[in-house]
Amino acid sequence: MTMHADASIPSIDIDVFGDDFLAAPYSRHDLLRGAGPLFWLSKYGVYGMARHQEISATLKDWQTFISSRGVGLSDFSREKPWRPPSLLLETDPPVHDRTRGIMKDIVSLSALQELRPVWQAEADALIDRVVGAGPLDAVAELAQAFPLRVFPQIIGLPDEGRDNLLAYAMATFNAFGPRNEIFLVSEAKAASAAQWVAQACERRNLKPDGWGMKVYAAADAGRCTEEEAARLVRSFLSAGVDTTVNGIGNMIHAFACNPAQWERLRERPALLKRVFDEALRWDSTVQTFFRTTSRDVEVAGSTVPEGSKILLFLAAANRDPRKWPDPEKFDIERVASGHMGFGFGIHQCLGQMVARLEAEVILAAMLPKVREIRFAGDPVRLLNNTLHSLEALPVEFIAA
Ligand code: Z7Z
């Protein structure tokens, strides 16, 4: 273990990207939060934060805690990125504001209002298939099936090869961590998926009415170049699938673990709009990401030098007892606003309305038809350097 030069900064030597930690992060977060507002992770030579207040302040100050040097462990000013940087995630203003503006106009409220009835019908049909059907894997049959049905369609992706999206996203989210075994295995698996994704993002392969082609319309209007358009379409594919797959999977898992909360929701369906936020607070799909300091900056009484990486444990902030009463309790009556599950600040999840809509139509379809979500086996975790992910979730949806 290397100590930090500043003796006032606690040094932690556990491997936060090791299998043990990734398999059971919540049991280790107390140690991180308890270390102090700022700590040093000696294995990786980076700083860390796990408390709500400091993470919130860090994400707010985008001038000091920048994204353009990467939001993973790798510093783009020193290492070649795994793939050409995202024009949204891995940029700062002013580039970020321009690209985000293009995407925001596409993922608009009116676009989503049109989608709701269509997606509700899809969700109803999917739920009809799983209710009363005996034990099944809710990851494959629901958490993956639903986004893979509706999302590629709205983007206007080619019909063939959509299953490449999951392998690609797995590697993308693993790439924010170290070059460990988890990353290397997923990278090898994603080689052909990355090729498919690159082609799917080309203008000539997109369907005419989808959100993908709308990005190219922005290029035609002079708001971005053709090359930028392809990379912005790639952002939809990178950030839009695995996040919602695991968000839905973790939410179903939360109810399976807490059957009284499912009963409560069935008694008070008006709570439906709040459920997804509490599910993300209680079990955050995106567990962590980094920022890089653009200058020497004082944090909690210590100086963090320019060019430092800081790992932000969003999922730990979401269970910080300094912020949340009884944080370990999944409680759908709680007001979970202020959670970090969609991030915070100028980079806060652009697609969150899409994710919310997906979760809402699934819950709305389930509420009248599912009396109980019962475990039919042990959940199987899929270790990922960034995401809290399920490989399988054996459950039975008991008909009402
Ligand atoms: O733009 C992108 O390619 C992109 C990829 C990943 C955007 C966002 C994300 C992301 C989402 C990263 C949530 C961390 C957490």
Coordinates of C-alpha atoms and ligand atoms in Angstrom, one line a residue:
M1 CA 0.0 0.0 0.0
T2 CA 1.3 3.4 -0.9
M3 CA 0.4 6.2 1.5
H4 CA -0.8 9.5 0.3
A5 CA 1.8 12.3 0.6
D6 CA -0.8 14.4 2.4
A7 CA -1.2 12.5 5.7
S8 CA -4.6 14.1 6.3
I9 CA -6.1 12.1 3.4
P10 CA -7.0 8.6 4.4
S11 CA -5.5 5.9 2.1
I12 CA -7.6 2.8 1.3
D13 CA -6.0 -0.2 -0.3
I14 CA -9.0 -2.3 -1.2
D15 CA -9.5 -3.1 -4.9
V16 CA -12.7 -1.3 -5.8
F17 CA -12.7 -2.9 -9.3
G18 CA -12.0 -6.4 -7.9
D19 CA -14.5 -9.2 -8.2
D20 CA -15.3 -9.2 -4.4
F21 CA -16.1 -5.5 -4.4
L22 CA -18.1 -5.5 -7.7
A23 CA -20.1 -8.5 -6.6
A24 CA -21.2 -6.9 -3.3
P25 CA -20.5 -3.1 -3.5
Y26 CA -23.1 -2.1 -0.9
S27 CA -21.4 -4.0 2.0
R28 CA -18.2 -2.0 1.3
H29 CA -19.6 1.5 0.9
D30 CA -19.9 2.2 4.6
L31 CA -16.1 1.8 4.8
L32 CA -15.6 4.3 2.0
R33 CA -18.1 6.9 3.3
G34 CA -16.7 6.4 6.8
A35 CA -13.1 7.1 5.6
G36 CA -14.0 10.8 5.1
P37 CA -15.2 13.2 2.5
L38 CA -12.1 12.5 0.3
F39 CA -9.9 9.5 0.3
W40 CA -7.0 8.0 -1.7
L41 CA -7.3 4.6 -3.5
S42 CA -3.7 3.4 -3.4
K43 CA -4.2 0.5 -5.8
Y44 CA -5.1 2.9 -8.6
G45 CA -3.5 6.1 -7.5
V46 CA -6.7 8.1 -7.7
Y47 CA -8.9 10.0 -5.2
G48 CA -12.3 8.9 -4.2
M49 CA -15.6 10.3 -2.9
A50 CA -18.5 8.4 -1.5
R51 CA -20.6 10.9 0.3
H52 CA -23.6 12.7 -1.2
Q53 CA -22.6 16.2 -0.4
E54 CA -19.1 16.1 -1.9
I55 CA -20.1 14.2 -5.0
S56 CA -22.9 16.6 -5.6
A57 CA -20.6 19.6 -5.3
T58 CA -18.0 18.0 -7.5
L59 CA -20.5 17.3 -10.3
K60 CA -21.8 20.8 -10.1
D61 CA -18.3 22.3 -10.7
W62 CA -17.7 21.2 -14.2
Q63 CA -15.0 23.8 -14.8
T64 CA -12.8 22.2 -12.1
F65 CA -13.8 18.6 -12.4
I66 CA -13.8 18.0 -16.1
S67 CA -15.0 15.3 -18.4
S68 CA -12.9 15.9 -21.5
R69 CA -9.9 13.9 -20.1
G70 CA -12.3 10.9 -19.8
V71 CA -14.8 9.8 -17.2
G72 CA -12.9 6.5 -16.6
L73 CA -9.6 5.7 -15.0
S74 CA -7.7 6.4 -18.2
D75 CA -6.6 10.0 -18.6
F76 CA -7.1 11.0 -22.3
S77 CA -4.4 13.6 -22.1
R78 CA -1.9 10.8 -21.5
E79 CA -3.4 7.6 -23.0
K80 CA -5.2 6.8 -26.2
P81 CA -8.9 6.3 -25.5
W82 CA -10.4 2.9 -26.0
R83 CA -12.6 4.4 -28.8
P84 CA -12.9 7.9 -30.2
P85 CA -14.3 10.0 -27.3
S86 CA -18.0 10.5 -26.9
L87 CA -19.0 14.0 -28.0
L88 CA -21.4 14.2 -25.1
L89 CA -20.0 12.3 -22.2
E90 CA -16.3 13.0 -22.7
T91 CA -16.4 16.7 -23.5
D92 CA -16.7 20.0 -21.7
P93 CA -18.5 23.2 -22.8
P94 CA -18.6 24.7 -25.3
V95 CA -18.5 21.5 -27.4
H96 CA -20.7 19.7 -25.0
D97 CA -23.4 22.3 -25.1
R98 CA -23.6 22.2 -28.8
T99 CA -23.8 18.5 -29.1
R100 CA -26.1 18.1 -26.2
G101 CA -28.4 20.7 -27.7
I102 CA -28.7 18.6 -30.9
M103 CA -29.6 15.5 -28.9
K104 CA -32.0 17.2 -26.6
D105 CA -34.1 18.5 -29.5
I106 CA -34.4 14.9 -30.7
V107 CA -35.2 13.3 -27.3
S108 CA -38.0 15.8 -26.7
L109 CA -41.0 15.6 -24.5
S110 CA -43.3 15.7 -27.6
A111 CA -41.4 12.8 -29.1
L112 CA -41.9 10.8 -25.9
Q113 CA -45.6 11.7 -25.6
E114 CA -46.2 10.2 -29.0
L115 CA -44.3 7.0 -28.0
R116 CA -46.1 6.3 -24.7
P117 CA -49.2 4.6 -26.1
V118 CA -47.1 2.5 -28.5
W119 CA -44.7 1.4 -25.8
Q120 CA -47.5 0.8 -23.4
A121 CA -49.0 -1.7 -25.9
E122 CA -45.6 -3.4 -26.3
A123 CA -45.2 -3.6 -22.5
D124 CA -48.8 -5.0 -22.1
A125 CA -48.1 -7.7 -24.6
L126 CA -44.7 -8.6 -23.1
I127 CA -46.2 -8.8 -19.6
D128 CA -49.1 -11.0 -20.8
R129 CA -46.5 -13.5 -21.9
V130 CA -44.6 -13.7 -18.6
V131 CA -47.5 -13.6 -16.1
G132 CA -48.5 -17.0 -14.9
A133 CA -45.9 -18.6 -17.2
G134 CA -44.0 -20.3 -14.3
P135 CA -40.4 -19.7 -13.4
L136 CA -38.5 -17.7 -16.0
D137 CA -35.4 -15.4 -16.3
A138 CA -36.6 -11.8 -15.9
V139 CA -33.4 -10.5 -17.4
A140 CA -33.8 -12.3 -20.7
E141 CA -37.6 -12.3 -20.9
L142 CA -38.2 -8.7 -19.6
A143 CA -35.3 -6.5 -18.7
Q144 CA -33.5 -7.2 -22.0
A145 CA -36.5 -8.1 -24.1
F146 CA -38.3 -4.8 -23.6
P147 CA -35.5 -2.2 -24.4
L148 CA -34.3 -4.4 -27.3
R149 CA -37.7 -4.3 -28.7
V150 CA -38.5 -0.6 -28.4
F151 CA -35.2 1.3 -28.4
P152 CA -33.5 0.1 -31.7
Q153 CA -36.8 0.8 -33.4
I154 CA -37.0 4.4 -32.2
I155 CA -33.4 5.0 -33.3
G156 CA -34.1 3.4 -36.7
L157 CA -31.4 0.7 -36.5
P158 CA -31.1 -2.1 -39.0
D159 CA -33.2 -5.1 -38.1
E160 CA -30.4 -7.6 -38.2
G161 CA -27.8 -7.9 -35.4
R162 CA -29.4 -5.9 -32.7
D163 CA -28.1 -8.3 -30.1
N164 CA -24.7 -6.8 -30.7
L165 CA -25.9 -3.8 -28.7
L166 CA -25.6 -5.6 -25.3
A167 CA -22.0 -6.9 -25.9
Y168 CA -21.0 -3.4 -27.1
A169 CA -22.4 -1.6 -24.1
M170 CA -20.8 -4.2 -21.7
A171 CA -17.4 -3.4 -23.1
T172 CA -18.1 0.4 -23.1
F173 CA -19.0 0.4 -19.4
N174 CA -16.1 -1.9 -18.5
A175 CA -13.7 0.4 -20.3
F176 CA -14.3 3.1 -17.6
G177 CA -12.4 0.9 -15.2
P178 CA -8.9 -0.6 -15.2
R179 CA -7.6 -3.0 -17.9
N180 CA -8.6 -5.9 -15.7
E181 CA -9.7 -9.4 -16.7
I182 CA -13.3 -8.2 -16.7
F183 CA -12.6 -5.5 -19.3
L184 CA -10.3 -7.7 -21.4
V185 CA -12.9 -10.5 -21.7
S186 CA -15.7 -8.2 -22.6
E187 CA -13.5 -6.3 -25.1
A188 CA -12.6 -9.5 -26.9
K189 CA -16.3 -10.5 -27.0
A190 CA -17.2 -7.0 -28.3
A191 CA -14.8 -6.8 -31.3
S192 CA -17.4 -7.8 -33.9
A193 CA -20.1 -5.9 -32.0
A194 CA -18.1 -2.7 -32.3
Q195 CA -17.9 -3.2 -36.0
W196 CA -21.7 -3.7 -36.2
V197 CA -22.3 -0.6 -34.1
A198 CA -20.0 1.5 -36.3
Q199 CA -21.9 0.5 -39.4
A200 CA -25.3 0.9 -37.8
C201 CA -24.4 4.5 -37.1
E202 CA -23.8 5.3 -40.7
R203 CA -26.4 7.5 -42.5
R204 CA -27.0 4.9 -45.2
N205 CA -27.9 2.2 -42.7
L206 CA -30.4 4.2 -40.7
K207 CA -34.2 4.1 -41.3
P208 CA -35.7 7.3 -42.5
D209 CA -37.9 8.3 -39.5
G210 CA -35.7 7.4 -36.5
W211 CA -33.8 9.5 -34.0
G212 CA -30.6 8.4 -35.8
M213 CA -31.6 10.1 -39.0
K214 CA -32.6 13.2 -37.0
V215 CA -29.0 13.5 -36.0
Y216 CA -28.0 13.6 -39.6
A217 CA -30.7 16.2 -40.3
A218 CA -28.9 18.3 -37.7
A219 CA -25.7 17.8 -39.7
D220 CA -27.5 18.9 -42.8
A221 CA -28.6 22.0 -41.0
G222 CA -25.0 22.8 -40.2
R223 CA -25.2 22.1 -36.4
C224 CA -22.5 19.4 -36.6
T225 CA -20.3 17.6 -39.1
E226 CA -21.2 14.3 -40.8
E227 CA -18.5 12.6 -38.7
E228 CA -19.9 14.1 -35.5
A229 CA -23.3 12.9 -36.4
A230 CA -22.1 9.3 -36.6
R231 CA -20.5 9.6 -33.2
L232 CA -23.7 11.1 -31.7
V233 CA -25.8 8.2 -33.0
R234 CA -23.2 6.0 -31.4
S235 CA -24.0 7.7 -28.1
F236 CA -27.6 6.6 -28.3
L237 CA -26.4 3.0 -28.8
S238 CA -23.8 3.2 -26.0
A239 CA -25.8 4.8 -23.3
G240 CA -29.4 3.8 -24.2
V241 CA -29.5 0.0 -23.9
D242 CA -27.5 -1.6 -21.1
T243 CA -28.5 1.2 -18.7
T244 CA -32.2 0.6 -19.1
V245 CA -31.8 -3.2 -19.3
N246 CA -30.1 -3.1 -15.9
G247 CA -32.3 -0.4 -14.5
I248 CA -35.4 -2.5 -15.3
G249 CA -33.7 -5.7 -14.1
N250 CA -32.6 -4.1 -10.8
M251 CA -36.0 -2.7 -10.2
I252 CA -37.7 -6.1 -10.6
H253 CA -35.0 -7.5 -8.3
A254 CA -35.8 -4.8 -5.7
F255 CA -39.4 -5.8 -5.7
A256 CA -38.6 -9.5 -5.5
C257 CA -36.5 -8.7 -2.4
N258 CA -39.2 -6.5 -0.9
P259 CA -42.6 -8.1 -1.6
A260 CA -44.4 -5.8 0.9
Q261 CA -43.4 -2.8 -1.4
W262 CA -45.0 -4.5 -4.4
E263 CA -48.2 -4.9 -2.3
R264 CA -48.0 -1.3 -1.3
L265 CA -47.7 -0.1 -4.9
R266 CA -50.7 -2.2 -5.9
E267 CA -52.7 -0.5 -3.2
R268 CA -51.4 2.9 -4.2
P269 CA -50.8 3.0 -8.0
A270 CA -50.4 6.7 -7.8
L271 CA -46.9 6.0 -6.4
L272 CA -45.9 4.6 -9.8
K273 CA -44.1 7.7 -11.0
R274 CA -41.8 7.7 -8.0
V275 CA -40.9 4.0 -8.1
F276 CA -38.1 4.2 -10.6
D277 CA -36.3 6.9 -8.7
E278 CA -36.3 5.0 -5.5
A279 CA -35.2 1.8 -7.4
L280 CA -32.3 3.7 -8.8
R281 CA -31.4 5.2 -5.4
W282 CA -31.6 1.9 -3.7
D283 CA -29.6 0.0 -6.4
S284 CA -27.9 2.3 -8.9
T285 CA -27.3 0.8 -12.3
V286 CA -24.4 3.2 -12.8
Q287 CA -22.3 2.6 -9.7
T288 CA -19.3 5.0 -10.4
F289 CA -17.6 7.3 -12.8
F290 CA -14.6 9.6 -12.7
R291 CA -13.8 13.3 -13.2
T292 CA -10.3 14.8 -13.7
T293 CA -9.2 18.0 -12.0
S294 CA -8.4 20.9 -14.4
R295 CA -6.4 22.8 -11.7
D296 CA -5.1 22.4 -8.1
V297 CA -8.2 22.5 -6.0
E298 CA -9.0 22.4 -2.3
V299 CA -11.4 19.7 -1.3
A300 CA -12.4 19.2 2.3
G301 CA -9.3 21.0 3.5
S302 CA -6.8 19.1 1.3
T303 CA -5.3 20.1 -2.0
V304 CA -6.0 17.9 -4.9
P305 CA -3.4 18.6 -7.7
E306 CA -4.3 19.4 -11.3
G307 CA -4.6 16.3 -13.4
S308 CA -5.9 14.0 -10.6
K309 CA -8.6 11.4 -11.2
I310 CA -11.4 11.3 -8.7
L311 CA -13.7 8.2 -8.6
L312 CA -17.2 9.2 -7.6
F313 CA -19.2 6.4 -5.9
L314 CA -22.7 7.5 -7.0
A315 CA -24.3 4.4 -5.5
A316 CA -22.7 5.1 -2.2
A317 CA -24.0 8.6 -2.2
N318 CA -27.4 7.2 -2.9
R319 CA -27.3 5.3 0.4
D320 CA -25.4 8.0 2.4
P321 CA -27.1 8.1 5.9
R322 CA -26.0 11.8 6.0
K323 CA -28.5 12.4 3.2
W324 CA -31.2 9.7 3.5
P325 CA -33.1 8.4 6.5
D326 CA -32.9 4.6 6.8
P327 CA -31.0 4.5 3.5
E328 CA -30.8 0.7 3.2
K329 CA -34.5 0.5 3.0
F330 CA -36.2 0.2 -0.4
D331 CA -39.2 2.4 0.3
I332 CA -41.4 3.5 -2.6
E333 CA -43.1 6.1 -0.5
R334 CA -39.8 7.9 0.0
V335 CA -39.1 11.1 -2.0
A336 CA -35.9 10.0 -3.7
S337 CA -35.3 13.2 -5.7
G338 CA -31.7 14.3 -5.3
H339 CA -30.4 10.8 -6.0
M340 CA -27.4 10.4 -8.2
G341 CA -28.6 7.5 -10.3
F342 CA -28.9 9.8 -13.4
G343 CA -25.8 11.7 -12.4
F344 CA -26.0 15.5 -11.7
G345 CA -25.1 18.8 -13.2
I346 CA -24.5 19.6 -16.9
H347 CA -23.9 16.0 -17.9
Q348 CA -27.0 14.6 -16.1
C349 CA -28.5 11.8 -18.1
L350 CA -29.9 13.1 -21.3
G351 CA -32.0 10.0 -21.9
Q352 CA -33.6 9.9 -18.5
M353 CA -37.1 10.6 -19.8
V354 CA -36.7 7.6 -22.1
A355 CA -35.6 5.4 -19.3
R356 CA -38.4 6.6 -17.1
L357 CA -41.0 6.0 -19.8
E358 CA -39.7 2.4 -20.2
A359 CA -39.9 1.7 -16.5
E360 CA -43.3 3.3 -16.2
V361 CA -45.0 1.4 -19.0
I362 CA -43.6 -1.9 -17.7
L363 CA -44.8 -1.2 -14.1
A364 CA -48.2 0.0 -15.4
A365 CA -48.6 -3.2 -17.4
M366 CA -47.6 -5.3 -14.3
L367 CA -49.6 -3.6 -11.6
P368 CA -53.1 -5.0 -12.4
K369 CA -51.8 -8.4 -13.5
V370 CA -49.0 -9.4 -11.2
R371 CA -49.9 -10.2 -7.6
E372 CA -46.5 -11.2 -6.5
I373 CA -42.9 -11.3 -7.9
R374 CA -41.5 -14.5 -6.4
F375 CA -37.8 -15.6 -6.6
A376 CA -37.5 -19.0 -8.4
G377 CA -33.8 -19.2 -7.8
D378 CA -30.8 -17.1 -6.8
P379 CA -30.0 -14.0 -8.9
V380 CA -26.8 -14.3 -10.9
R381 CA -24.5 -11.2 -11.0
L382 CA -22.7 -10.2 -14.2
L383 CA -19.6 -8.3 -13.0
N384 CA -19.0 -5.0 -14.7
N385 CA -16.5 -2.2 -13.9
T386 CA -19.2 0.4 -13.9
L387 CA -22.7 -1.1 -13.9
H388 CA -24.5 -3.1 -11.3
S389 CA -25.6 -5.8 -13.6
L390 CA -27.6 -9.0 -13.5
E391 CA -26.8 -12.1 -15.7
A392 CA -30.0 -13.8 -14.7
L393 CA -33.0 -13.2 -12.4
P394 CA -35.0 -16.3 -11.9
V395 CA -38.5 -15.3 -10.8
E396 CA -42.1 -16.2 -11.2
F397 CA -44.7 -13.6 -11.9
I398 CA -47.8 -14.8 -10.0
A399 CA -51.0 -13.8 -11.6
A400 CA -53.4 -11.5 -9.8
Ligands
Z7Z1 O1 -22.1 9.2 -25.4 C1 -21.8 8.0 -25.1 O2 -21.3 7.2 -25.8 C2 -22.1 7.6 -23.7 C3 -21.6 6.5 -23.2 C4 -21.8 6.2 -21.8 C5 -22.8 8.5 -22.9 C6 -23.0 8.2 -21.6 C7 -22.5 7.0 -21.0 C8 -22.7 6.8 -19.6 C9 -23.9 6.7 -19.1 C10 -21.5 6.7 -18.8 C11 -24.0 6.5 -17.7 C12 -21.7 6.5 -17.5 C13 -22.9 6.4 -16.9

